[in-house]
Short mmCIF file of C-alpha atoms in Angstrom, two decimals:
data_model
loop_
_atom_site.label_atom_id
_atom_site.label_comp_id
_atom_site.label_asym_id
_atom_site.label_seq_id
_atom_site.Cartn_x
_atom_site.Cartn_y
_atom_site.Cartn_z
CA UNK A 170 122.46 93.85 -74.84
CA UNK A 171 122.48 92.09 -78.55
CA UNK A 172 123.79 94.39 -81.10
CA UNK A 173 120.49 93.44 -83.38
CA UNK A 174 117.22 93.05 -81.46
CA UNK A 175 114.15 91.52 -83.13
CA UNK A 176 110.84 90.67 -81.67
CA UNK A 177 110.66 86.88 -82.11
CA UNK A 178 106.75 86.88 -82.27
CA UNK A 179 104.60 84.95 -83.40
CA UNK A 180 103.04 87.38 -85.47
CA UNK A 181 99.45 86.16 -86.74
CA UNK A 182 97.43 88.14 -89.19
CA UNK A 183 94.74 87.43 -91.70
CA UNK A 184 95.21 86.95 -95.41
CA UNK A 185 95.46 90.28 -97.02
CA UNK A 186 96.71 92.14 -94.04
CA UNK A 187 99.64 94.72 -94.20
CA UNK A 188 102.55 93.25 -92.14
CA UNK A 189 105.13 95.04 -90.31
CA UNK A 190 108.44 93.52 -89.23
CA UNK A 191 111.21 95.51 -87.38
CA UNK A 192 114.67 95.46 -86.13
CA UNK A 193 116.66 97.89 -83.85
CA UNK A 194 120.58 97.84 -83.50
CA UNK A 195 123.17 99.47 -81.60
CA UNK A 196 126.07 99.20 -83.82
CA UNK A 197 126.32 102.77 -86.01
CA UNK A 198 128.87 101.11 -88.10
CA UNK A 199 126.27 98.96 -89.85
CA UNK A 200 125.89 99.98 -93.58
CA UNK A 201 124.18 97.03 -95.15
CA UNK A 202 120.71 95.91 -94.40
CA UNK A 203 118.85 92.79 -95.41
CA UNK A 204 115.81 90.73 -94.83
CA UNK A 205 115.88 87.15 -95.15
CA UNK A 206 113.06 84.49 -95.21
CA UNK A 207 113.49 81.27 -93.70
CA UNK A 208 110.85 78.40 -94.25
CA UNK A 209 110.95 75.55 -91.58
CA UNK A 210 114.11 73.21 -91.75
CA UNK A 211 115.31 75.38 -94.71
CA UNK A 212 118.14 77.74 -95.30
CA UNK A 213 117.29 81.49 -95.30
CA UNK A 214 116.63 83.18 -98.73
CA UNK A 215 117.46 86.84 -99.38
CA UNK A 216 114.38 88.89 -99.73
CA UNK A 217 115.44 92.60 -99.69
CA UNK A 218 118.62 94.48 -99.48
CA UNK A 219 119.42 98.07 -98.76
CA UNK A 220 122.70 100.20 -98.54
CA UNK A 221 122.59 103.03 -96.13
CA UNK A 222 119.38 104.80 -95.39
CA UNK A 223 116.18 105.01 -97.34
CA UNK A 224 113.50 102.77 -98.81
CA UNK A 225 113.26 99.94 -101.35
CA UNK A 226 110.23 98.42 -103.09
CA UNK A 227 110.02 95.08 -104.63
CA UNK A 228 106.43 93.72 -105.44
CA UNK A 229 104.60 93.39 -102.15
CA UNK A 230 107.61 94.22 -100.09
CA UNK A 231 109.21 97.28 -98.94
CA UNK A 232 112.41 97.75 -96.77
CA UNK A 233 112.91 100.96 -94.75
CA UNK A 234 116.14 102.00 -93.01
CA UNK A 235 116.15 104.89 -90.42
CA UNK A 236 119.86 105.14 -89.39
CA UNK A 237 119.29 107.91 -87.22
CA UNK A 238 116.93 106.04 -85.07
CA UNK A 239 118.78 102.89 -85.84
CA UNK A 240 115.68 101.10 -86.84
CA UNK A 241 114.82 99.07 -89.93
CA UNK A 242 111.43 97.79 -91.01
CA UNK A 243 110.06 95.22 -93.67
CA UNK A 244 106.47 95.69 -94.69
CA UNK A 245 104.45 93.08 -96.69
CA UNK A 246 101.35 94.30 -98.44
CA UNK A 247 98.41 91.75 -99.43
CA UNK A 248 99.88 89.20 -97.16
CA UNK A 249 99.36 85.50 -98.46
CA UNK A 250 99.63 82.04 -96.43
CA UNK A 251 102.64 81.46 -98.46
CA UNK A 252 104.47 84.30 -96.51
CA UNK A 253 104.05 82.20 -93.37
CA UNK A 254 107.79 81.74 -92.42
CA UNK A 255 110.47 83.37 -89.95
CA UNK A 256 111.88 86.60 -91.36
CA UNK A 257 115.32 87.61 -90.01
CA UNK A 258 117.01 91.07 -90.22
CA UNK A 259 120.70 91.15 -90.92
CA UNK A 260 123.39 93.78 -91.00
CA UNK A 261 126.88 94.23 -92.14
CA UNK A 262 129.66 96.83 -92.26
CA UNK A 263 132.29 97.92 -94.71
CA UNK A 264 135.08 97.77 -92.32
CA UNK A 265 135.93 95.48 -89.36
CA UNK A 266 134.15 92.12 -89.31
CA UNK A 267 133.06 91.09 -92.91
CA UNK A 268 130.27 88.92 -91.84
CA UNK A 269 126.47 89.78 -91.20
CA UNK A 270 124.93 89.92 -87.77
CA UNK A 271 121.56 88.54 -87.77
CA UNK A 272 118.50 89.33 -85.60
CA UNK A 273 116.81 86.24 -83.90
CA UNK A 274 113.96 86.52 -86.26
CA UNK A 275 110.30 86.91 -86.11
CA UNK A 276 107.76 84.19 -86.88
CA UNK A 277 104.94 85.10 -89.12
CA UNK A 278 101.78 83.15 -89.67
CA UNK A 279 99.09 84.55 -92.22
CA UNK A 280 95.92 82.75 -91.62
CA UNK A 281 93.76 81.90 -94.82
CA UNK B 35 122.67 75.25 -111.69
CA UNK B 36 124.72 77.01 -109.30
CA UNK B 37 124.19 76.58 -105.52
CA UNK B 38 125.49 75.80 -102.19
CA UNK B 39 125.35 72.00 -100.95
CA UNK B 40 125.45 71.09 -97.41
CA UNK B 41 125.80 67.53 -96.33
CA UNK B 42 124.72 65.26 -94.31
CA UNK B 43 121.20 66.76 -94.06
CA UNK B 44 120.91 64.99 -90.58
CA UNK B 45 123.85 63.89 -88.42
CA UNK B 46 124.02 62.11 -84.98
CA UNK B 47 127.13 62.28 -82.81
CA UNK B 48 128.18 60.30 -79.73
CA UNK B 49 129.69 62.04 -76.64
CA UNK B 50 133.38 62.66 -77.42
CA UNK B 51 133.34 62.36 -81.15
CA UNK B 52 134.64 64.89 -83.64
CA UNK B 53 132.42 65.10 -86.76
CA UNK B 54 132.70 67.14 -89.95
CA UNK B 55 129.96 68.97 -91.88
CA UNK B 56 130.57 69.40 -95.55
CA UNK B 57 129.86 72.87 -97.43
CA UNK B 58 130.51 73.08 -101.27
CA UNK B 59 129.62 75.79 -103.48
CA UNK B 60 129.61 76.38 -107.32
CA UNK B 61 128.85 79.91 -107.26
CA UNK B 62 132.44 81.21 -107.91
CA UNK B 63 132.07 83.07 -104.40
CA UNK B 64 135.09 84.21 -102.50
CA UNK B 65 133.58 84.17 -99.08
CA UNK B 66 131.97 81.71 -97.01
CA UNK B 67 130.69 81.60 -93.62
CA UNK B 68 129.26 78.92 -90.97
CA UNK B 69 126.38 79.90 -88.80
CA UNK B 70 124.71 77.84 -86.01
CA UNK B 71 120.98 78.35 -85.39
CA UNK B 72 119.10 77.58 -82.07
CA UNK B 73 115.59 78.00 -81.52
CA UNK B 74 114.90 81.75 -80.31
CA UNK B 75 118.45 82.81 -80.88
CA UNK B 76 118.91 83.69 -84.56
CA UNK B 77 122.13 82.78 -86.52
CA UNK B 78 125.12 82.97 -84.48
CA UNK B 79 128.43 83.47 -86.44
CA UNK B 80 131.04 80.57 -86.17
CA UNK B 81 133.79 81.05 -88.65
CA UNK B 82 134.13 82.82 -91.81
CA UNK B 83 136.48 82.84 -94.62
CA UNK B 84 137.11 85.89 -97.17
CA UNK B 85 139.69 84.20 -99.29
CA UNK B 86 141.27 80.73 -99.64
CA UNK B 87 143.68 79.63 -96.63
CA UNK B 88 142.46 82.41 -94.51
CA UNK B 89 139.55 82.35 -92.07
CA UNK B 90 138.39 84.29 -88.90
CA UNK B 91 136.87 83.21 -85.86
CA UNK B 92 133.18 84.31 -85.34
CA UNK B 93 131.34 84.77 -81.91
CA UNK B 94 130.98 81.28 -80.95
CA UNK B 95 134.14 79.78 -82.37
CA UNK B 96 135.09 77.37 -79.37
CA UNK B 97 134.83 73.82 -79.94
CA UNK B 98 134.75 74.41 -83.80
CA UNK B 99 137.49 74.34 -86.51
CA UNK B 100 137.45 74.95 -90.26
CA UNK B 101 139.56 74.80 -92.91
CA UNK B 102 139.47 76.29 -96.60
CA UNK B 103 141.92 74.75 -98.87
CA UNK B 104 139.84 75.30 -101.81
CA UNK B 105 137.70 78.17 -103.18
CA UNK B 106 134.66 75.68 -103.11
CA UNK B 107 134.76 74.15 -100.00
CA UNK B 108 134.52 75.22 -96.34
CA UNK B 109 134.28 72.15 -94.12
CA UNK B 110 133.38 72.81 -90.53
CA UNK B 111 134.45 70.27 -87.60
CA UNK B 112 132.65 69.78 -84.29
CA UNK B 113 134.96 68.71 -81.76
CA UNK B 114 134.53 67.20 -78.65
CA UNK B 115 135.34 70.19 -76.90
CA UNK B 116 131.95 71.79 -78.03
CA UNK B 117 129.86 70.92 -75.03
CA UNK B 118 126.38 71.38 -76.59
CA UNK B 119 126.67 70.99 -80.18
CA UNK B 120 122.84 69.90 -80.75
CA UNK B 121 121.61 72.71 -83.32
CA UNK B 122 120.88 73.38 -87.18
CA UNK B 123 124.23 74.45 -88.95
CA UNK B 124 123.98 76.73 -91.83
CA UNK B 125 126.84 77.23 -94.54
CA UNK B 126 126.59 80.34 -96.66
CA UNK B 127 128.78 82.04 -99.46
CA UNK B 128 128.84 85.59 -100.77
CA UNK B 129 130.85 87.74 -103.25
CA UNK B 130 133.76 89.32 -101.59
CA UNK B 131 132.68 92.21 -99.28
CA UNK B 132 133.69 95.73 -99.65
CA UNK B 133 132.42 99.04 -100.94
CA UNK B 134 128.69 99.50 -101.98
CA UNK B 135 128.47 95.75 -103.16
CA UNK B 136 125.55 93.48 -102.55
CA UNK B 137 127.06 90.77 -100.54
CA UNK B 138 123.65 89.00 -99.80
CA UNK B 139 124.45 85.53 -98.77
CA UNK B 140 123.38 82.29 -100.49
CA UNK B 141 122.60 79.79 -97.85
CA UNK B 142 122.81 75.86 -98.08
CA UNK B 143 119.74 74.02 -96.74
CA UNK B 144 121.36 73.20 -93.25
CA UNK B 145 122.73 70.44 -91.43
CA UNK B 146 120.85 69.16 -88.31
CA UNK B 147 123.40 67.85 -85.78
CA UNK B 148 122.10 65.71 -82.71
CA UNK B 149 124.08 64.25 -79.74
CA UNK B 150 123.07 60.92 -78.72
#
């Protein structure tokens, strides 16, 4: 079993839809939770960062962390064709390995 | 502008050859990382370094080697011992980790390595 599980998709939605992307994890030591967006043949870029549990909002993006369920989500409101990309969740810890563990990524296609 | 540069963008390797991928950053970040990306498998950690002259193996270090002689540079060598090296290689850097610190990565634009 992988430490971080993410549905690879692809997920296809119409423009303007609300998108929900999710990851589950097994390691309770994870404290940092991030979402990266990756366009084709490019390096990922950081979208959202959350420390421990809770919600964080930035424009059209909302990140949620539920540590009791070991479940994180990214919501995209009013989705745009430019949001079409692969979304990767990533997690890290304060002790032990000081490098992020990534999910496999979910490919999102927003249809105009 | 600060950033992280990977070169070359495309690299072709013959069977039995060693090749070195370059990664340079001018963000004054202490930590640097190498990941490999294969279709459907996300990013897998090869090596990482928190400070100069120190580095740790990741999940798939076999067949790879690194050095960290300068803060700005973290080259990755793909040796002939790596049996399936065709992949997209990503280098990243971050502030040194620890405590409630945002250590989000800055990624380079990647090197696509193909065995011919």
